[in-house]
Amino acid sequence: MTSDQHPLFVTELAIYPIKSTRRVPVQQARVVTTGFAHDRRWMLVDPEGKFITQRQHPKMVHIVAQPDDQGIIVDAPGMNEIHIAQPFLEGVLEQVLQQESRHRFEVTVWKDQCGALDAGDQAAQWFSEYMGFNCRLVFMDDGCQRPVDQRYGLTSDLTSFSDGFPFLLTSETSLADLNGRLDQPVPMDRFRANIVINGLEAFAEDNWQRIRIGSVEFRVSKACTRCIMTTVDTQTGIKGKEPLQTLASYRRGEKGVLFGMNLNHDSEGVISVGDSVEILD
């Protein structure tokens, strides 16, 4: 079968401005050094600076963060909407750092440690009230350099506060294969992808090494191991057993249950829903 018979193209794009919060679909996204612009540049941390996710706190799925030119607008059930200004805007960083609690400190994402800017007391109070425990919001500015796992990337590959890579790609045909095995189908947003494509045969992406989307080239670095976050219903915030239980029955690798592919990128640019996907290797 030729690519002309089964053209590949992007069907969905998404960013997650605050790590582990609700998916924000976009029609177009700019590829920058760390991944998509605005993707996982903010993160909640506990008083020790350790990252906080839906794995332990499923209610985070209800937090909606929308980026704008000045920062992010955040909302959640039972809370008043809040606008959180960027602490990194040109010309105001020094002033911001002099304000109360607006300081740089070390945060932890899995085994990685990096510096981040505190978003201030107002943001900390808002999120602590919603979460029900003390936490703070931090931002990854350009002073933070977080390399990807060197086993799966180049020394120049960087990511944001993602779990480990700049991009996650999934395919609709792979989801259709999974849903054909489930009593209740699940939507793609369970898998928190940045890029969704229409796909060829199910899990064809397992065998790709390099692809091009629009004018941007990507290396397909490794299969994504999935965790209990896929079992959180994105509408209710309630955990279940699926789809992880079924995935484990036929998509288990050496290091875990697999769905989707992690990507690193070799160039920057803009990609859009509808862009063609070319398999290079």
PDB file of C-alpha atoms in Angstrom:
ATOM      1  CA  MET A   1       0.000   0.000   0.000  1.00  0.00           C
ATOM      2  CA  THR A   2       1.328   3.430  -0.849  1.00  0.00           C
ATOM      3  CA  SER A   3       1.040   6.557   1.249  1.00  0.00           C
ATOM      4  CA  ASP A   4      -1.132   7.975  -1.559  1.00  0.00           C
ATOM      5  CA  GLN A   5      -3.707   5.268  -0.888  1.00  0.00           C
ATOM      6  CA  HIS A   6      -3.626   5.857   2.856  1.00  0.00           C
ATOM      7  CA  PRO A   7      -2.409   9.406   3.476  1.00  0.00           C
ATOM      8  CA  LEU A   8      -1.346  10.196   6.995  1.00  0.00           C
ATOM      9  CA  PHE A   9      -2.317  13.510   8.522  1.00  0.00           C
ATOM     10  CA  VAL A  10      -2.713  15.248  11.882  1.00  0.00           C
ATOM     11  CA  THR A  11      -6.234  15.064  13.307  1.00  0.00           C
ATOM     12  CA  GLU A  12      -5.654  16.680  16.728  1.00  0.00           C
ATOM     13  CA  LEU A  13      -3.083  18.843  18.492  1.00  0.00           C
ATOM     14  CA  ALA A  14      -3.038  19.649  22.200  1.00  0.00           C
ATOM     15  CA  ILE A  15      -1.045  21.408  24.885  1.00  0.00           C
ATOM     16  CA  TYR A  16      -1.118  21.082  28.667  1.00  0.00           C
ATOM     17  CA  PRO A  17      -0.006  24.481  30.019  1.00  0.00           C
ATOM     18  CA  ILE A  18       0.171  23.218  33.623  1.00  0.00           C
ATOM     19  CA  LYS A  19       1.524  19.697  33.959  1.00  0.00           C
ATOM     20  CA  SER A  20      -1.200  17.121  34.692  1.00  0.00           C
ATOM     21  CA  THR A  21      -4.150  19.465  34.164  1.00  0.00           C
ATOM     22  CA  ARG A  22      -6.860  19.382  31.492  1.00  0.00           C
ATOM     23  CA  ARG A  23      -5.995  19.032  27.834  1.00  0.00           C
ATOM     24  CA  VAL A  24      -6.209  22.218  25.742  1.00  0.00           C
ATOM     25  CA  PRO A  25      -6.909  21.414  22.068  1.00  0.00           C
ATOM     26  CA  VAL A  26      -5.379  23.765  19.493  1.00  0.00           C
ATOM     27  CA  GLN A  27      -5.610  23.999  15.718  1.00  0.00           C
ATOM     28  CA  GLN A  28      -2.009  25.119  15.331  1.00  0.00           C
ATOM     29  CA  ALA A  29       1.066  24.829  17.541  1.00  0.00           C
ATOM     30  CA  ARG A  30       4.540  26.313  17.424  1.00  0.00           C
ATOM     31  CA  VAL A  31       7.453  23.917  17.959  1.00  0.00           C
ATOM     32  CA  VAL A  32      10.147  25.485  20.162  1.00  0.00           C
ATOM     33  CA  THR A  33      13.234  24.113  21.922  1.00  0.00           C
ATOM     34  CA  THR A  34      11.333  22.230  24.647  1.00  0.00           C
ATOM     35  CA  GLY A  35       8.307  21.074  22.594  1.00  0.00           C
ATOM     36  CA  PHE A  36       5.132  22.986  21.802  1.00  0.00           C
ATOM     37  CA  ALA A  37       5.053  26.592  22.996  1.00  0.00           C
ATOM     38  CA  HIS A  38       3.131  26.821  26.319  1.00  0.00           C
ATOM     39  CA  ASP A  39       3.207  23.043  26.836  1.00  0.00           C
ATOM     40  CA  ARG A  40       3.917  22.003  30.442  1.00  0.00           C
ATOM     41  CA  ARG A  41       5.932  25.112  31.278  1.00  0.00           C
ATOM     42  CA  TRP A  42       4.010  25.397  34.581  1.00  0.00           C
ATOM     43  CA  MET A  43       3.784  22.763  37.315  1.00  0.00           C
ATOM     44  CA  LEU A  44       2.397  22.242  40.806  1.00  0.00           C
ATOM     45  CA  VAL A  45       4.899  21.210  43.483  1.00  0.00           C
ATOM     46  CA  ASP A  46       4.669  20.278  47.142  1.00  0.00           C
ATOM     47  CA  PRO A  47       6.548  22.234  49.871  1.00  0.00           C
ATOM     48  CA  GLU A  48       9.684  20.185  49.116  1.00  0.00           C
ATOM     49  CA  GLY A  49       9.547  21.063  45.405  1.00  0.00           C
ATOM     50  CA  LYS A  50       8.399  17.624  44.217  1.00  0.00           C
ATOM     51  CA  PHE A  51       6.021  17.521  41.266  1.00  0.00           C
ATOM     52  CA  ILE A  52       2.301  16.832  41.784  1.00  0.00           C
ATOM     53  CA  THR A  53       0.197  14.916  39.244  1.00  0.00           C
ATOM     54  CA  GLN A  54      -3.161  13.271  38.620  1.00  0.00           C
ATOM     55  CA  ARG A  55      -1.664   9.935  39.621  1.00  0.00           C
ATOM     56  CA  GLN A  56      -2.304  10.784  43.249  1.00  0.00           C
ATOM     57  CA  HIS A  57      -4.757  13.660  42.717  1.00  0.00           C
ATOM     58  CA  PRO A  58      -7.290  12.908  39.943  1.00  0.00           C
ATOM     59  CA  LYS A  59      -9.171  16.172  40.597  1.00  0.00           C
ATOM     60  CA  MET A  60      -6.399  17.939  38.688  1.00  0.00           C
ATOM     61  CA  VAL A  61      -8.161  16.840  35.496  1.00  0.00           C
ATOM     62  CA  HIS A  62     -10.738  19.576  36.194  1.00  0.00           C
ATOM     63  CA  ILE A  63      -8.160  22.394  36.264  1.00  0.00           C
ATOM     64  CA  VAL A  64      -8.306  24.349  32.997  1.00  0.00           C
ATOM     65  CA  ALA A  65      -5.345  26.591  32.124  1.00  0.00           C
ATOM     66  CA  GLN A  66      -5.448  28.797  29.032  1.00  0.00           C
ATOM     67  CA  PRO A  67      -2.288  30.678  28.005  1.00  0.00           C
ATOM     68  CA  ASP A  68      -2.426  34.290  26.859  1.00  0.00           C
ATOM     69  CA  ASP A  69       0.152  36.983  26.098  1.00  0.00           C
ATOM     70  CA  GLN A  70       0.532  37.849  29.779  1.00  0.00           C
ATOM     71  CA  GLY A  71       0.513  34.425  31.438  1.00  0.00           C
ATOM     72  CA  ILE A  72      -2.251  31.886  32.038  1.00  0.00           C
ATOM     73  CA  ILE A  73      -5.932  32.074  32.950  1.00  0.00           C
ATOM     74  CA  VAL A  74      -6.878  29.244  35.307  1.00  0.00           C
ATOM     75  CA  ASP A  75     -10.275  27.924  36.364  1.00  0.00           C
ATOM     76  CA  ALA A  76     -11.594  24.909  38.272  1.00  0.00           C
ATOM     77  CA  PRO A  77     -14.925  23.776  39.776  1.00  0.00           C
ATOM     78  CA  GLY A  78     -15.910  25.817  42.809  1.00  0.00           C
ATOM     79  CA  MET A  79     -13.132  28.356  42.273  1.00  0.00           C
ATOM     80  CA  ASN A  80     -13.022  31.891  40.927  1.00  0.00           C
ATOM     81  CA  GLU A  81     -11.062  32.285  37.728  1.00  0.00           C
ATOM     82  CA  ILE A  82      -7.552  33.610  38.291  1.00  0.00           C
ATOM     83  CA  HIS A  83      -5.047  35.234  35.953  1.00  0.00           C
ATOM     84  CA  ILE A  84      -1.438  34.380  36.768  1.00  0.00           C
ATOM     85  CA  ALA A  85       1.126  36.697  35.202  1.00  0.00           C
ATOM     86  CA  GLN A  86       4.249  35.343  33.626  1.00  0.00           C
ATOM     87  CA  PRO A  87       7.234  35.936  35.919  1.00  0.00           C
ATOM     88  CA  PHE A  88       9.537  35.944  32.902  1.00  0.00           C
ATOM     89  CA  LEU A  89       8.248  38.782  30.733  1.00  0.00           C
ATOM     90  CA  GLU A  90      11.104  40.806  29.294  1.00  0.00           C
ATOM     91  CA  GLY A  91      12.036  43.720  31.521  1.00  0.00           C
ATOM     92  CA  VAL A  92      10.111  42.601  34.594  1.00  0.00           C
ATOM     93  CA  LEU A  93      12.002  39.498  35.735  1.00  0.00           C
ATOM     94  CA  GLU A  94      14.262  41.341  38.183  1.00  0.00           C
ATOM     95  CA  GLN A  95      11.282  43.195  39.627  1.00  0.00           C
ATOM     96  CA  VAL A  96       9.277  39.983  39.974  1.00  0.00           C
ATOM     97  CA  LEU A  97      12.102  38.177  41.712  1.00  0.00           C
ATOM     98  CA  GLN A  98      12.204  40.943  44.310  1.00  0.00           C
ATOM     99  CA  GLN A  99       8.561  40.431  45.196  1.00  0.00           C
ATOM    100  CA  GLU A 100       7.506  38.204  48.082  1.00  0.00           C
ATOM    101  CA  SER A 101       7.919  34.498  47.317  1.00  0.00           C
ATOM    102  CA  ARG A 102       8.796  35.162  43.674  1.00  0.00           C
ATOM    103  CA  HIS A 103      12.093  33.316  43.768  1.00  0.00           C
ATOM    104  CA  ARG A 104      13.907  30.580  41.876  1.00  0.00           C
ATOM    105  CA  PHE A 105      14.259  27.243  43.591  1.00  0.00           C
ATOM    106  CA  GLU A 106      15.001  23.633  42.729  1.00  0.00           C
ATOM    107  CA  VAL A 107      12.123  21.351  41.756  1.00  0.00           C
ATOM    108  CA  THR A 108      12.000  17.617  41.099  1.00  0.00           C
ATOM    109  CA  VAL A 109      10.344  15.794  38.187  1.00  0.00           C
ATOM    110  CA  TRP A 110      10.930  12.067  38.571  1.00  0.00           C
ATOM    111  CA  LYS A 111      14.736  11.812  38.875  1.00  0.00           C
ATOM    112  CA  ASP A 112      15.413  15.202  37.307  1.00  0.00           C
ATOM    113  CA  GLN A 113      16.114  18.350  39.278  1.00  0.00           C
ATOM    114  CA  CYS A 114      16.041  21.805  37.768  1.00  0.00           C
ATOM    115  CA  GLY A 115      15.533  25.429  38.697  1.00  0.00           C
ATOM    116  CA  ALA A 116      12.113  27.052  38.337  1.00  0.00           C
ATOM    117  CA  LEU A 117      10.495  30.387  39.116  1.00  0.00           C
ATOM    118  CA  ASP A 118       7.836  30.578  41.802  1.00  0.00           C
ATOM    119  CA  ALA A 119       4.524  32.011  40.556  1.00  0.00           C
ATOM    120  CA  GLY A 120       3.799  33.862  43.806  1.00  0.00           C
ATOM    121  CA  ASP A 121       1.614  33.670  46.896  1.00  0.00           C
ATOM    122  CA  GLN A 122      -1.706  34.435  45.195  1.00  0.00           C
ATOM    123  CA  ALA A 123      -1.299  31.468  42.855  1.00  0.00           C
ATOM    124  CA  ALA A 124      -0.125  29.249  45.718  1.00  0.00           C
ATOM    125  CA  GLN A 125      -3.168  30.163  47.799  1.00  0.00           C
ATOM    126  CA  TRP A 126      -5.558  29.462  44.891  1.00  0.00           C
ATOM    127  CA  PHE A 127      -4.113  26.044  44.126  1.00  0.00           C
ATOM    128  CA  SER A 128      -3.740  25.082  47.793  1.00  0.00           C
ATOM    129  CA  GLU A 129      -7.419  25.863  48.336  1.00  0.00           C
ATOM    130  CA  TYR A 130      -8.492  23.781  45.356  1.00  0.00           C
ATOM    131  CA  MET A 131      -6.161  20.856  46.028  1.00  0.00           C
ATOM    132  CA  GLY A 132      -6.806  20.803  49.774  1.00  0.00           C
ATOM    133  CA  PHE A 133      -3.149  20.910  50.815  1.00  0.00           C
ATOM    134  CA  ASN A 134      -0.196  23.280  50.600  1.00  0.00           C
ATOM    135  CA  CYS A 135       1.327  23.504  47.145  1.00  0.00           C
ATOM    136  CA  ARG A 136       2.890  26.085  44.870  1.00  0.00           C
ATOM    137  CA  LEU A 137       2.871  26.839  41.163  1.00  0.00           C
ATOM    138  CA  VAL A 138       6.215  27.151  39.406  1.00  0.00           C
ATOM    139  CA  PHE A 139       7.280  28.168  35.918  1.00  0.00           C
ATOM    140  CA  MET A 140      10.104  26.885  33.721  1.00  0.00           C
ATOM    141  CA  ASP A 141      11.804  29.936  32.268  1.00  0.00           C
ATOM    142  CA  ASP A 142      14.627  29.926  29.751  1.00  0.00           C
ATOM    143  CA  GLY A 143      17.144  29.676  32.585  1.00  0.00           C
ATOM    144  CA  CYS A 144      16.055  26.070  33.162  1.00  0.00           C
ATOM    145  CA  GLN A 145      17.574  23.460  30.862  1.00  0.00           C
ATOM    146  CA  ARG A 146      16.102  19.973  31.284  1.00  0.00           C
ATOM    147  CA  PRO A 147      17.648  17.348  28.960  1.00  0.00           C
ATOM    148  CA  VAL A 148      15.742  14.255  27.898  1.00  0.00           C
ATOM    149  CA  ASP A 149      16.961  10.814  28.940  1.00  0.00           C
ATOM    150  CA  GLN A 150      20.236  10.469  27.023  1.00  0.00           C
ATOM    151  CA  ARG A 151      19.525   6.818  26.261  1.00  0.00           C
ATOM    152  CA  TYR A 152      16.786   8.006  23.913  1.00  0.00           C
ATOM    153  CA  GLY A 153      17.965  11.376  22.665  1.00  0.00           C
ATOM    154  CA  LEU A 154      20.804  13.705  21.785  1.00  0.00           C
ATOM    155  CA  THR A 155      22.660  15.870  24.283  1.00  0.00           C
ATOM    156  CA  SER A 156      20.902  18.878  22.725  1.00  0.00           C
ATOM    157  CA  ASP A 157      17.375  17.459  23.226  1.00  0.00           C
ATOM    158  CA  LEU A 158      15.446  19.369  25.873  1.00  0.00           C
ATOM    159  CA  THR A 159      11.975  19.054  27.347  1.00  0.00           C
ATOM    160  CA  SER A 160       9.740  21.033  29.688  1.00  0.00           C
ATOM    161  CA  PHE A 161       7.979  19.631  32.782  1.00  0.00           C
ATOM    162  CA  SER A 162       6.699  16.688  30.716  1.00  0.00           C
ATOM    163  CA  ASP A 163       7.273  13.212  32.076  1.00  0.00           C
ATOM    164  CA  GLY A 164      10.323  12.873  29.874  1.00  0.00           C
ATOM    165  CA  PHE A 165       9.997  13.935  26.223  1.00  0.00           C
ATOM    166  CA  PRO A 166       8.908  17.003  24.256  1.00  0.00           C
ATOM    167  CA  PHE A 167       6.101  15.224  22.367  1.00  0.00           C
ATOM    168  CA  LEU A 168       3.744  12.267  22.568  1.00  0.00           C
ATOM    169  CA  LEU A 169       2.150  10.992  19.364  1.00  0.00           C
ATOM    170  CA  THR A 170      -0.811   8.601  19.204  1.00  0.00           C
ATOM    171  CA  SER A 171      -2.926   7.273  16.347  1.00  0.00           C
ATOM    172  CA  GLU A 172      -6.664   6.866  15.909  1.00  0.00           C
ATOM    173  CA  THR A 173      -6.296   3.365  14.469  1.00  0.00           C
ATOM    174  CA  SER A 174      -4.386   2.216  17.549  1.00  0.00           C
ATOM    175  CA  LEU A 175      -7.128   3.620  19.773  1.00  0.00           C
ATOM    176  CA  ALA A 176      -9.759   1.911  17.630  1.00  0.00           C
ATOM    177  CA  ASP A 177      -7.931  -1.391  18.119  1.00  0.00           C
ATOM    178  CA  LEU A 178      -7.940  -0.889  21.886  1.00  0.00           C
ATOM    179  CA  ASN A 179     -11.574   0.227  22.004  1.00  0.00           C
ATOM    180  CA  GLY A 180     -12.551  -2.899  20.071  1.00  0.00           C
ATOM    181  CA  ARG A 181     -11.368  -4.899  23.077  1.00  0.00           C
ATOM    182  CA  LEU A 182     -13.074  -2.773  25.769  1.00  0.00           C
ATOM    183  CA  ASP A 183     -16.624  -3.060  27.060  1.00  0.00           C
ATOM    184  CA  GLN A 184     -16.738   0.749  27.240  1.00  0.00           C
ATOM    185  CA  PRO A 185     -14.620   2.682  24.709  1.00  0.00           C
ATOM    186  CA  VAL A 186     -12.371   5.465  25.973  1.00  0.00           C
ATOM    187  CA  PRO A 187     -11.621   8.804  24.286  1.00  0.00           C
ATOM    188  CA  MET A 188      -8.157   9.774  23.084  1.00  0.00           C
ATOM    189  CA  ASP A 189      -7.806  12.437  25.788  1.00  0.00           C
ATOM    190  CA  ARG A 190      -7.132   9.645  28.308  1.00  0.00           C
ATOM    191  CA  PHE A 191      -3.674   9.321  26.720  1.00  0.00           C
ATOM    192  CA  ARG A 192      -2.670  13.000  26.908  1.00  0.00           C
ATOM    193  CA  ALA A 193      -1.066  13.164  23.476  1.00  0.00           C
ATOM    194  CA  ASN A 194       0.311  16.312  21.871  1.00  0.00           C
ATOM    195  CA  ILE A 195      -0.149  14.983  18.335  1.00  0.00           C
ATOM    196  CA  VAL A 196      -2.865  12.618  17.119  1.00  0.00           C
ATOM    197  CA  ILE A 197      -2.779  11.211  13.591  1.00  0.00           C
ATOM    198  CA  ASN A 198      -5.330   9.234  11.618  1.00  0.00           C
ATOM    199  CA  GLY A 199      -2.999   6.236  11.339  1.00  0.00           C
ATOM    200  CA  LEU A 200      -2.434   3.307   8.999  1.00  0.00           C
ATOM    201  CA  GLU A 201      -2.797  -0.110  10.598  1.00  0.00           C
ATOM    202  CA  ALA A 202      -2.981  -0.231  14.389  1.00  0.00           C
ATOM    203  CA  PHE A 203       0.347   0.408  16.126  1.00  0.00           C
ATOM    204  CA  ALA A 204       2.237   0.957  12.865  1.00  0.00           C
ATOM    205  CA  GLU A 205       3.939   3.834  14.690  1.00  0.00           C
ATOM    206  CA  ASP A 206       5.884   1.282  16.766  1.00  0.00           C
ATOM    207  CA  ASN A 207       8.203   0.771  13.810  1.00  0.00           C
ATOM    208  CA  TRP A 208       8.849   4.376  12.789  1.00  0.00           C
ATOM    209  CA  GLN A 209      12.220   6.035  13.344  1.00  0.00           C
ATOM    210  CA  ARG A 210      11.853   9.460  11.740  1.00  0.00           C
ATOM    211  CA  ILE A 211       8.834  11.392  10.500  1.00  0.00           C
ATOM    212  CA  ARG A 212       8.078  14.836   9.103  1.00  0.00           C
ATOM    213  CA  ILE A 213       4.949  16.816   9.967  1.00  0.00           C
ATOM    214  CA  GLY A 214       4.594  19.879   7.800  1.00  0.00           C
ATOM    215  CA  SER A 215       8.155  21.206   7.720  1.00  0.00           C
ATOM    216  CA  VAL A 216       9.205  19.877  11.153  1.00  0.00           C
ATOM    217  CA  GLU A 217      11.208  16.658  11.467  1.00  0.00           C
ATOM    218  CA  PHE A 218      10.895  14.364  14.476  1.00  0.00           C
ATOM    219  CA  ARG A 219      12.787  11.349  15.760  1.00  0.00           C
ATOM    220  CA  VAL A 220      10.565   8.582  17.138  1.00  0.00           C
ATOM    221  CA  SER A 221      12.556   7.890  20.282  1.00  0.00           C
ATOM    222  CA  LYS A 222      10.682   5.237  22.265  1.00  0.00           C
ATOM    223  CA  ALA A 223       7.289   3.746  22.996  1.00  0.00           C
ATOM    224  CA  CYS A 224       5.452   5.490  25.824  1.00  0.00           C
ATOM    225  CA  THR A 225       4.900   3.420  28.972  1.00  0.00           C
ATOM    226  CA  ARG A 226       1.457   4.126  30.413  1.00  0.00           C
ATOM    227  CA  CYS A 227       0.425   4.634  34.018  1.00  0.00           C
ATOM    228  CA  ILE A 228      -2.741   4.879  36.092  1.00  0.00           C
ATOM    229  CA  MET A 229      -3.457   8.362  34.743  1.00  0.00           C
ATOM    230  CA  THR A 230      -5.015   6.655  31.716  1.00  0.00           C
ATOM    231  CA  THR A 231      -7.651   5.210  34.070  1.00  0.00           C
ATOM    232  CA  VAL A 232      -8.886   8.663  35.192  1.00  0.00           C
ATOM    233  CA  ASP A 233     -12.190   9.590  33.537  1.00  0.00           C
ATOM    234  CA  THR A 234     -11.492  13.046  32.124  1.00  0.00           C
ATOM    235  CA  GLN A 235     -15.098  14.146  32.669  1.00  0.00           C
ATOM    236  CA  THR A 236     -15.671  12.874  36.211  1.00  0.00           C
ATOM    237  CA  GLY A 237     -12.145  12.608  37.613  1.00  0.00           C
ATOM    238  CA  ILE A 238     -12.933   9.075  38.853  1.00  0.00           C
ATOM    239  CA  LYS A 239     -10.326   6.312  38.533  1.00  0.00           C
ATOM    240  CA  GLY A 240     -11.176   2.894  37.147  1.00  0.00           C
ATOM    241  CA  LYS A 241      -9.228  -0.117  35.871  1.00  0.00           C
ATOM    242  CA  GLU A 242      -9.511   0.487  32.151  1.00  0.00           C
ATOM    243  CA  PRO A 243      -8.006   0.926  29.654  1.00  0.00           C
ATOM    244  CA  LEU A 244      -4.778  -0.038  31.453  1.00  0.00           C
ATOM    245  CA  GLN A 245      -5.991  -3.514  32.381  1.00  0.00           C
ATOM    246  CA  THR A 246      -6.834  -4.427  28.791  1.00  0.00           C
ATOM    247  CA  LEU A 247      -3.736  -2.758  27.364  1.00  0.00           C
ATOM    248  CA  ALA A 248      -1.614  -4.840  29.725  1.00  0.00           C
ATOM    249  CA  SER A 249      -3.068  -8.019  28.212  1.00  0.00           C
ATOM    250  CA  TYR A 250      -1.532  -7.372  24.789  1.00  0.00           C
ATOM    251  CA  ARG A 251       0.699  -4.288  24.854  1.00  0.00           C
ATOM    252  CA  ARG A 252       3.137  -5.037  27.639  1.00  0.00           C
ATOM    253  CA  GLY A 253       6.820  -4.349  26.994  1.00  0.00           C
ATOM    254  CA  GLU A 254       9.895  -4.876  29.111  1.00  0.00           C
ATOM    255  CA  LYS A 255       9.335  -1.654  31.047  1.00  0.00           C
ATOM    256  CA  GLY A 256       5.560  -1.414  31.145  1.00  0.00           C
ATOM    257  CA  VAL A 257       2.320  -1.116  29.208  1.00  0.00           C
ATOM    258  CA  LEU A 258       2.748   0.691  25.882  1.00  0.00           C
ATOM    259  CA  PHE A 259       0.569   3.127  23.940  1.00  0.00           C
ATOM    260  CA  GLY A 260       1.839   6.009  21.810  1.00  0.00           C
ATOM    261  CA  MET A 261       5.337   7.097  20.860  1.00  0.00           C
ATOM    262  CA  ASN A 262       7.635   9.700  22.399  1.00  0.00           C
ATOM    263  CA  LEU A 263       9.229  12.109  19.948  1.00  0.00           C
ATOM    264  CA  ASN A 264      12.221  14.429  19.894  1.00  0.00           C
ATOM    265  CA  HIS A 265      12.477  17.108  17.213  1.00  0.00           C
ATOM    266  CA  ASP A 266      15.274  18.196  14.897  1.00  0.00           C
ATOM    267  CA  SER A 267      13.819  21.532  13.832  1.00  0.00           C
ATOM    268  CA  GLU A 268      11.394  24.209  14.918  1.00  0.00           C
ATOM    269  CA  GLY A 269       8.371  25.608  13.142  1.00  0.00           C
ATOM    270  CA  VAL A 270       4.586  25.533  13.172  1.00  0.00           C
ATOM    271  CA  ILE A 271       2.369  22.488  12.617  1.00  0.00           C
ATOM    272  CA  SER A 272      -1.393  22.446  12.152  1.00  0.00           C
ATOM    273  CA  VAL A 273      -4.322  20.072  12.256  1.00  0.00           C
ATOM    274  CA  GLY A 274      -4.587  18.656   8.740  1.00  0.00           C
ATOM    275  CA  ASP A 275      -0.834  18.674   8.080  1.00  0.00           C
ATOM    276  CA  SER A 276       0.506  15.635   6.284  1.00  0.00           C
ATOM    277  CA  VAL A 277       2.700  13.115   8.127  1.00  0.00           C
ATOM    278  CA  GLU A 278       5.568  11.645   6.113  1.00  0.00           C
ATOM    279  CA  ILE A 279       7.406   8.536   7.305  1.00  0.00           C
ATOM    280  CA  LEU A 280      11.099   9.089   6.604  1.00  0.00           C
ATOM    281  CA  ASP A 281      12.521   5.924   8.206  1.00  0.00           C
TER     282      ASP A 281
END
